[in-house]
């Protein structure tokens, strides 16, 4: 049981290049999330998904796109990378929402992205 | 939308002292408030959470209190140890619990 995994662990891009970050979970979680973490800014929600085939915008969605074609995978795309997108990206997943509220989110190990 | 404020941003204590971190939230509909600990270079991990139908929850040396009227919640760590040194994040649920909004974090340093 690997939990939440992210690919790649590190990446350096030039401005204008594109890339896709892959998040995979083997816990049969319904909900998945993408966050970015910058010094002094905490974890900011980029996009999230409440089920296969669904996505929604979070706090900072501009410049990113996502897809959830399979329940276990959540992809984050950068179509034209900018230096402002240099960050550590975390994926998370959870069972969703129960009778007493939200369930715990489990985080992946993170991807460190540098855009030059 | 939901907004979460966290204070202080840094906190230094001596080993054995208590540490308190406070958060406020804006959406009165929020009903789930987790706390995450993140060690340097690691992923955030849940250490304790509280739901809106409970005022206080304890787990060994850590406790969380919730005041729904004032819309604030706090993390209390007693008998701090050097291994408690980390960044701590509070969060509040948004949109019927579909996602979390995090505070900016508190860097806790425990010196021996």
Short mmCIF file of C-alpha atoms in Angstrom, two decimals:
data_model
loop_
_atom_site.label_atom_id
_atom_site.label_comp_id
_atom_site.label_asym_id
_atom_site.label_seq_id
_atom_site.Cartn_x
_atom_site.Cartn_y
_atom_site.Cartn_z
CA UNK A 1 0.00 0.00 0.00
CA UNK A 2 1.97 3.00 -1.30
CA UNK A 3 -0.57 5.64 -0.21
CA UNK A 4 -0.23 8.83 -2.25
CA UNK A 5 2.63 9.05 -4.72
CA UNK A 6 3.76 11.90 -6.96
CA UNK A 7 5.80 11.94 -10.16
CA UNK A 8 8.30 13.50 -10.69
CA UNK A 9 10.03 14.45 -7.42
CA UNK A 10 12.01 17.31 -8.96
CA UNK A 11 11.79 19.23 -12.22
CA UNK A 12 13.38 22.30 -13.77
CA UNK A 13 11.52 24.04 -16.59
CA UNK A 14 12.27 27.02 -18.77
CA UNK A 15 9.69 29.78 -19.02
CA UNK A 16 7.02 28.86 -21.55
CA UNK A 17 7.54 25.10 -21.35
CA UNK A 18 4.72 22.77 -20.39
CA UNK A 19 4.59 19.79 -18.08
CA UNK A 20 2.24 17.45 -16.24
CA UNK A 21 2.52 16.35 -12.63
CA UNK A 22 1.01 12.99 -11.81
CA UNK A 23 -0.60 12.05 -8.52
CA UNK A 24 -1.67 8.50 -7.80
CA UNK A 25 -3.41 6.98 -4.76
CA UNK A 26 -4.17 3.35 -3.95
CA UNK A 27 -6.56 3.94 -1.03
CA UNK A 28 -9.72 4.09 -3.15
CA UNK A 29 -10.22 7.70 -2.11
CA UNK A 30 -12.98 9.65 -3.77
CA UNK A 31 -11.54 13.16 -3.36
CA UNK A 32 -8.17 14.42 -4.58
CA UNK A 33 -6.44 17.80 -4.28
CA UNK A 34 -3.51 19.80 -5.60
CA UNK A 35 -1.77 22.38 -3.40
CA UNK A 36 1.24 24.61 -3.84
CA UNK A 37 3.49 25.57 -0.96
CA UNK A 38 5.57 28.71 -0.98
CA UNK A 39 7.64 30.13 1.91
CA UNK A 40 5.44 32.05 4.33
CA UNK A 41 2.29 31.32 2.32
CA UNK A 42 1.22 27.98 3.71
CA UNK A 43 -0.59 25.45 1.52
CA UNK A 44 -2.81 27.00 -1.11
CA UNK A 45 -5.43 24.95 -2.92
CA UNK A 46 -5.05 24.98 -6.71
CA UNK A 47 -7.76 22.57 -7.92
CA UNK A 48 -9.60 19.64 -6.47
CA UNK A 49 -11.81 16.75 -7.54
CA UNK A 50 -14.72 15.16 -5.72
CA UNK A 51 -14.88 12.16 -8.00
CA UNK A 52 -13.77 10.61 -11.27
CA UNK A 53 -14.47 12.96 -14.16
CA UNK A 54 -15.05 16.02 -11.94
CA UNK A 55 -12.79 18.97 -11.13
CA UNK A 56 -13.22 22.31 -9.36
CA UNK A 57 -11.18 25.46 -8.87
CA UNK A 58 -9.48 26.23 -5.59
CA UNK A 59 -7.86 29.40 -4.28
CA UNK A 60 -5.15 29.84 -6.94
CA UNK A 61 -6.24 28.05 -10.15
CA UNK A 62 -4.88 30.46 -12.78
CA UNK A 63 -2.17 29.00 -15.02
CA UNK A 64 -3.03 25.39 -14.13
CA UNK A 65 -5.34 22.74 -15.54
CA UNK A 66 -6.30 19.37 -14.08
CA UNK A 67 -7.89 16.12 -15.14
CA UNK A 68 -9.31 13.15 -13.24
CA UNK A 69 -9.93 10.49 -15.90
CA UNK A 70 -9.36 7.63 -13.46
CA UNK A 71 -10.36 7.53 -9.80
CA UNK A 72 -6.83 6.77 -8.65
CA UNK A 73 -5.07 9.50 -10.66
CA UNK A 74 -5.17 13.29 -10.59
CA UNK A 75 -3.06 15.20 -13.10
CA UNK A 76 -1.90 18.81 -12.78
CA UNK A 77 -0.83 20.57 -15.98
CA UNK A 78 1.12 23.73 -16.60
CA UNK A 79 0.58 24.80 -20.21
CA UNK A 80 3.11 27.66 -20.26
CA UNK A 81 5.27 27.72 -17.15
CA UNK A 82 6.18 31.04 -15.50
CA UNK A 83 8.79 31.80 -12.81
CA UNK A 84 5.90 32.60 -10.44
CA UNK A 85 4.98 28.90 -10.60
CA UNK A 86 8.25 27.91 -8.92
CA UNK A 87 7.01 26.07 -5.85
CA UNK A 88 6.62 22.77 -4.08
CA UNK A 89 3.46 21.01 -5.24
CA UNK A 90 1.62 18.60 -2.98
CA UNK A 91 -1.13 16.23 -3.93
CA UNK A 92 -3.57 14.91 -1.32
CA UNK A 93 -6.52 12.54 -1.22
CA UNK A 94 -9.35 11.66 1.14
CA UNK A 95 -12.52 9.59 1.40
CA UNK A 96 -14.46 12.83 1.07
CA UNK A 97 -17.28 13.92 3.34
CA UNK A 98 -19.20 11.78 5.81
CA UNK A 99 -22.11 12.36 8.17
CA UNK A 100 -19.88 14.22 10.63
CA UNK A 101 -17.95 16.24 8.07
CA UNK A 102 -14.79 15.90 6.06
CA UNK A 103 -12.39 12.98 6.31
CA UNK A 104 -8.63 13.26 6.82
CA UNK A 105 -6.50 14.27 3.85
CA UNK A 106 -3.37 12.23 3.13
CA UNK A 107 -0.52 14.01 1.39
CA UNK A 108 1.98 12.84 -1.18
CA UNK A 109 5.74 13.51 -0.84
CA UNK A 110 5.70 16.62 -3.00
CA UNK A 111 7.24 17.77 -6.29
CA UNK A 112 9.79 20.58 -6.28
CA UNK A 113 9.38 22.61 -9.48
CA UNK A 114 11.73 25.38 -10.55
CA UNK A 115 10.90 27.60 -13.52
CA UNK A 116 13.81 29.65 -14.88
CA UNK B 1 -15.02 32.10 0.69
CA UNK B 2 -13.24 30.72 3.72
CA UNK B 3 -10.22 32.57 5.12
CA UNK B 4 -7.96 31.20 7.85
CA UNK B 5 -5.59 33.37 9.88
CA UNK B 6 -2.87 31.73 12.00
CA UNK B 7 -0.72 33.23 14.77
CA UNK B 8 2.08 33.44 15.63
CA UNK B 9 4.17 32.82 12.52
CA UNK B 10 7.15 31.75 14.65
CA UNK B 11 7.28 30.43 18.20
CA UNK B 12 10.34 29.54 20.26
CA UNK B 13 10.05 27.68 23.56
CA UNK B 14 12.28 25.84 25.97
CA UNK B 15 11.97 22.09 26.25
CA UNK B 16 9.26 21.23 28.74
CA UNK B 17 7.32 24.46 28.21
CA UNK B 18 3.88 24.63 26.62
CA UNK B 19 3.19 26.01 23.15
CA UNK B 20 -0.07 27.50 21.90
CA UNK B 21 -0.95 28.29 18.29
CA UNK B 22 -4.17 30.10 17.43
CA UNK B 23 -6.30 30.24 14.28
CA UNK B 24 -9.40 32.13 13.27
CA UNK B 25 -11.73 31.34 10.40
CA UNK B 26 -14.35 33.32 8.54
CA UNK B 27 -17.00 30.86 7.31
CA UNK B 28 -19.48 29.99 10.05
CA UNK B 29 -20.49 26.90 8.03
CA UNK B 30 -17.04 25.30 8.49
CA UNK B 31 -17.33 22.15 10.60
CA UNK B 32 -13.96 20.39 10.40
CA UNK B 33 -10.67 21.78 11.74
CA UNK B 34 -7.51 19.68 11.36
CA UNK B 35 -3.95 20.46 12.42
CA UNK B 36 -1.00 19.25 10.36
CA UNK B 37 2.68 18.98 11.29
CA UNK B 38 5.33 19.32 8.61
CA UNK B 39 8.95 18.51 9.29
CA UNK B 40 11.64 19.98 7.05
CA UNK B 41 11.51 18.43 3.59
CA UNK B 42 8.62 16.14 4.48
CA UNK B 43 4.94 16.02 3.67
CA UNK B 44 2.28 17.47 6.03
CA UNK B 45 0.83 14.88 8.41
CA UNK B 46 -2.34 15.11 10.47
CA UNK B 47 -1.71 15.29 14.21
CA UNK B 48 -5.18 16.06 15.54
CA UNK B 49 -8.53 17.31 14.30
CA UNK B 50 -11.77 18.57 15.81
CA UNK B 51 -15.31 18.80 14.53
CA UNK B 52 -17.85 21.53 15.21
CA UNK B 53 -19.91 19.42 17.62
CA UNK B 54 -16.98 19.16 20.07
CA UNK B 55 -15.32 21.92 22.11
CA UNK B 56 -12.07 20.18 23.02
CA UNK B 57 -10.10 17.11 22.04
CA UNK B 58 -6.91 15.68 23.56
CA UNK B 59 -4.34 13.16 22.40
CA UNK B 60 -1.52 12.68 24.89
CA UNK B 61 0.50 15.93 24.90
CA UNK B 62 -1.55 17.73 22.27
CA UNK B 63 -5.01 19.21 22.52
CA UNK B 64 -7.22 21.35 20.36
CA UNK B 65 -9.98 23.69 21.49
CA UNK B 66 -12.74 25.17 19.36
CA UNK B 67 -14.88 28.24 20.01
CA UNK B 68 -17.55 28.31 17.29
CA UNK B 69 -19.10 31.54 18.51
CA UNK B 70 -15.83 33.41 18.20
CA UNK B 71 -14.76 31.36 15.17
CA UNK B 72 -11.36 30.44 16.52
CA UNK B 73 -9.52 27.26 17.43
CA UNK B 74 -6.20 26.59 19.08
CA UNK B 75 -3.52 23.91 19.29
CA UNK B 76 -1.92 23.28 22.68
CA UNK B 77 1.27 21.26 23.05
CA UNK B 78 2.40 20.51 26.60
CA UNK B 79 5.79 19.32 27.82
CA UNK B 80 7.38 20.23 24.50
CA UNK B 81 10.31 18.17 23.21
CA UNK B 82 12.95 18.97 20.55
CA UNK B 83 11.20 16.56 18.16
CA UNK B 84 8.14 18.82 18.28
CA UNK B 85 10.14 21.37 16.26
CA UNK B 86 8.37 21.69 12.90
CA UNK B 87 5.91 23.85 10.98
CA UNK B 88 2.32 23.49 12.14
CA UNK B 89 -0.66 24.31 9.92
CA UNK B 90 -4.27 24.77 10.90
CA UNK B 91 -7.06 24.37 8.38
CA UNK B 92 -10.81 24.79 8.09
CA UNK B 93 -13.22 23.03 5.75
CA UNK B 94 -14.97 24.88 2.97
CA UNK B 95 -17.96 24.16 0.75
CA UNK B 96 -19.64 21.48 2.83
CA UNK B 97 -16.33 19.86 3.59
CA UNK B 98 -15.19 19.29 0.04
CA UNK B 99 -11.84 21.01 0.55
CA UNK B 100 -9.61 22.62 3.20
CA UNK B 101 -8.26 26.14 3.47
CA UNK B 102 -4.98 26.32 5.36
CA UNK B 103 -3.41 28.96 7.54
CA UNK B 104 0.05 30.23 6.66
CA UNK B 105 1.77 28.08 9.27
CA UNK B 106 3.69 28.45 12.53
CA UNK B 107 7.34 27.50 12.81
CA UNK B 108 7.82 26.01 16.28
CA UNK B 109 11.36 25.72 17.64
CA UNK B 110 11.94 23.79 20.86
CA UNK B 111 15.38 24.26 22.36
CA UNK B 112 16.87 21.89 24.93
#
